Amino acid sequence: MMNYSSGPPDTGTQTTDSPAVRAEGLTVVRGPRTVLRGLDFTVPRGQITGLLGPSGCGKSTLMRSVVGTQAKVTGTLDVLGHPAGHPTLRTRIGYVTQAPSVYDDLTVRQNLDYFAAILAPGRAAADRRHSDVTRVIEDVDLTSHADALAGNLSGGQRSRVSLAVALLGTPELLVLDEPTVGLDPVLRRDLWNLFHDITTQRGATLLISSHVMDEAERCHRLLLMREGEILADDTPDALRPRTGSETVEAAFLHLVDEAVAAGRKKETTR
Ligand SMILES: Nc1ncnc2c1ncn2[C@@H]1O[C@H](COP(=O)(O)OP(=O)(O)O)[C@@H](O)[C@H]1O
Ligand SMILES: [Mg+2]
């Protein structure tokens, strides 16, 4: 499905050794609430990191912080060697929001032409845009639907169009907010296979959120979140034995129980 002729992206010599994302004391306040509470974590390059936790725990807020669209972010947040939101990161990050927008009255190719023109405007870039659009349509396996109106596609095909938009310009970091929500098991599996292809064939870094714990097993690394805090930052293989659990879901529940018990202890000793 994927066919990249180019090697790993040129990330610049001074930044290749640093992690894709490094957060220290990352805090976000939204209205009266502290939504992210002084988080420390890193996202290694060239791997799939899963950001997992129940609805409302702060996954989308964390992702918006990484891509630079979240207000009231404090602490340190470096992305690809620059502070989050730095202008040079714009073309190096691909982002798919939780409610991705594709235009129903445009075809798959027209949607991608439109977003490609925003990324690389001007007549001089026309040839590059055309081949880029053809490549990403191929990457997400929609070549046979390239001329179909987006409004006539199935849910799974629409999410692949959004993913194709994020792949334009071969970004080094892909931030995907719950990309598999509402998809049937077969489509979910296909999409996860595609995510793995993107990391192995292109060396890209993926940060993918989900509230479905079984998806954790497909990630290289996990950030388990609850109520604006990170309960664990580990590999699935290390997490299961560490908590004496058979699945990541059981490990997560174990960590939640521990956190609740620690919270109670704090309350009673106050
Ligand atoms: N506009 C807002 N103002 C204040 N708080 C908000 C706003 N939007 C979301 N929140 C709060 O931020 C928290 C984290 O939300 P979000 O990052 O969307 O979580 P997730 O993506 O994990 O479901 C939620 O508990 C929610 O109550
Ligand atoms: Mg969310």
PDB file of N, CA, C and O and ligand atoms in Angstrom, residues 56 58-61 98 177-178 209, ligand 2:
ATOM      1  N   GLY A  56     -12.507  12.850  28.497  1.00  0.00           N
ATOM      2  CA  GLY A  56     -12.424  13.967  29.439  1.00  0.00           C
ATOM      3  C   GLY A  56     -11.125  14.013  30.222  1.00  0.00           C
ATOM      4  O   GLY A  56     -10.909  14.936  31.007  1.00  0.00           O
ATOM      5  N   GLY A  58      -8.134  14.562  29.095  1.00  0.00           N
ATOM      6  CA  GLY A  58      -7.228  15.607  28.612  1.00  0.00           C
ATOM      7  C   GLY A  58      -6.432  15.246  27.365  1.00  0.00           C
ATOM      8  O   GLY A  58      -5.502  15.975  26.998  1.00  0.00           O
ATOM      9  N   LYS A  59      -6.797  14.157  26.691  1.00  0.00           N
ATOM     10  CA  LYS A  59      -6.032  13.713  25.513  1.00  0.00           C
ATOM     11  C   LYS A  59      -6.019  14.786  24.415  1.00  0.00           C
ATOM     12  O   LYS A  59      -4.961  15.124  23.887  1.00  0.00           O
ATOM     13  N   SER A  60      -7.196  15.299  24.067  1.00  0.00           N
ATOM     14  CA  SER A  60      -7.250  16.283  22.977  1.00  0.00           C
ATOM     15  C   SER A  60      -6.526  17.566  23.359  1.00  0.00           C
ATOM     16  O   SER A  60      -5.864  18.185  22.526  1.00  0.00           O
ATOM     17  N   THR A  61      -6.615  17.942  24.625  1.00  0.00           N
ATOM     18  CA  THR A  61      -5.927  19.152  25.093  1.00  0.00           C
ATOM     19  C   THR A  61      -4.416  18.973  24.952  1.00  0.00           C
ATOM     20  O   THR A  61      -3.715  19.877  24.495  1.00  0.00           O
ATOM     21  N   GLN A  98     -10.252  15.425  16.236  1.00  0.00           N
ATOM     22  CA  GLN A  98     -11.217  14.385  16.590  1.00  0.00           C
ATOM     23  C   GLN A  98     -12.437  14.418  15.662  1.00  0.00           C
ATOM     24  O   GLN A  98     -13.016  13.382  15.382  1.00  0.00           O
ATOM     25  N   ASP A 177      -5.974  12.277  16.557  1.00  0.00           N
ATOM     26  CA  ASP A 177      -6.868  12.278  17.726  1.00  0.00           C
ATOM     27  C   ASP A 177      -8.025  11.306  17.503  1.00  0.00           C
ATOM     28  O   ASP A 177      -8.931  11.582  16.719  1.00  0.00           O
ATOM     29  N   GLU A 178      -7.982  10.196  18.184  1.00  0.00           N
ATOM     30  CA  GLU A 178      -8.995   9.131  18.116  1.00  0.00           C
ATOM     31  C   GLU A 178      -9.398   8.798  16.675  1.00  0.00           C
ATOM     32  O   GLU A 178     -10.574   8.868  16.315  1.00  0.00           O
ATOM     33  N   SER A 209      -4.250   9.010  19.880  1.00  0.00           N
ATOM     34  CA  SER A 209      -5.058   8.871  21.096  1.00  0.00           C
ATOM     35  C   SER A 209      -6.192   7.891  20.878  1.00  0.00           C
ATOM     36  O   SER A 209      -6.648   7.673  19.759  1.00  0.00           O
TER      37      SER A 209
HETATM   38 MG    MG B   2     -10.708  14.116  22.903  1.00  0.00          MG
END
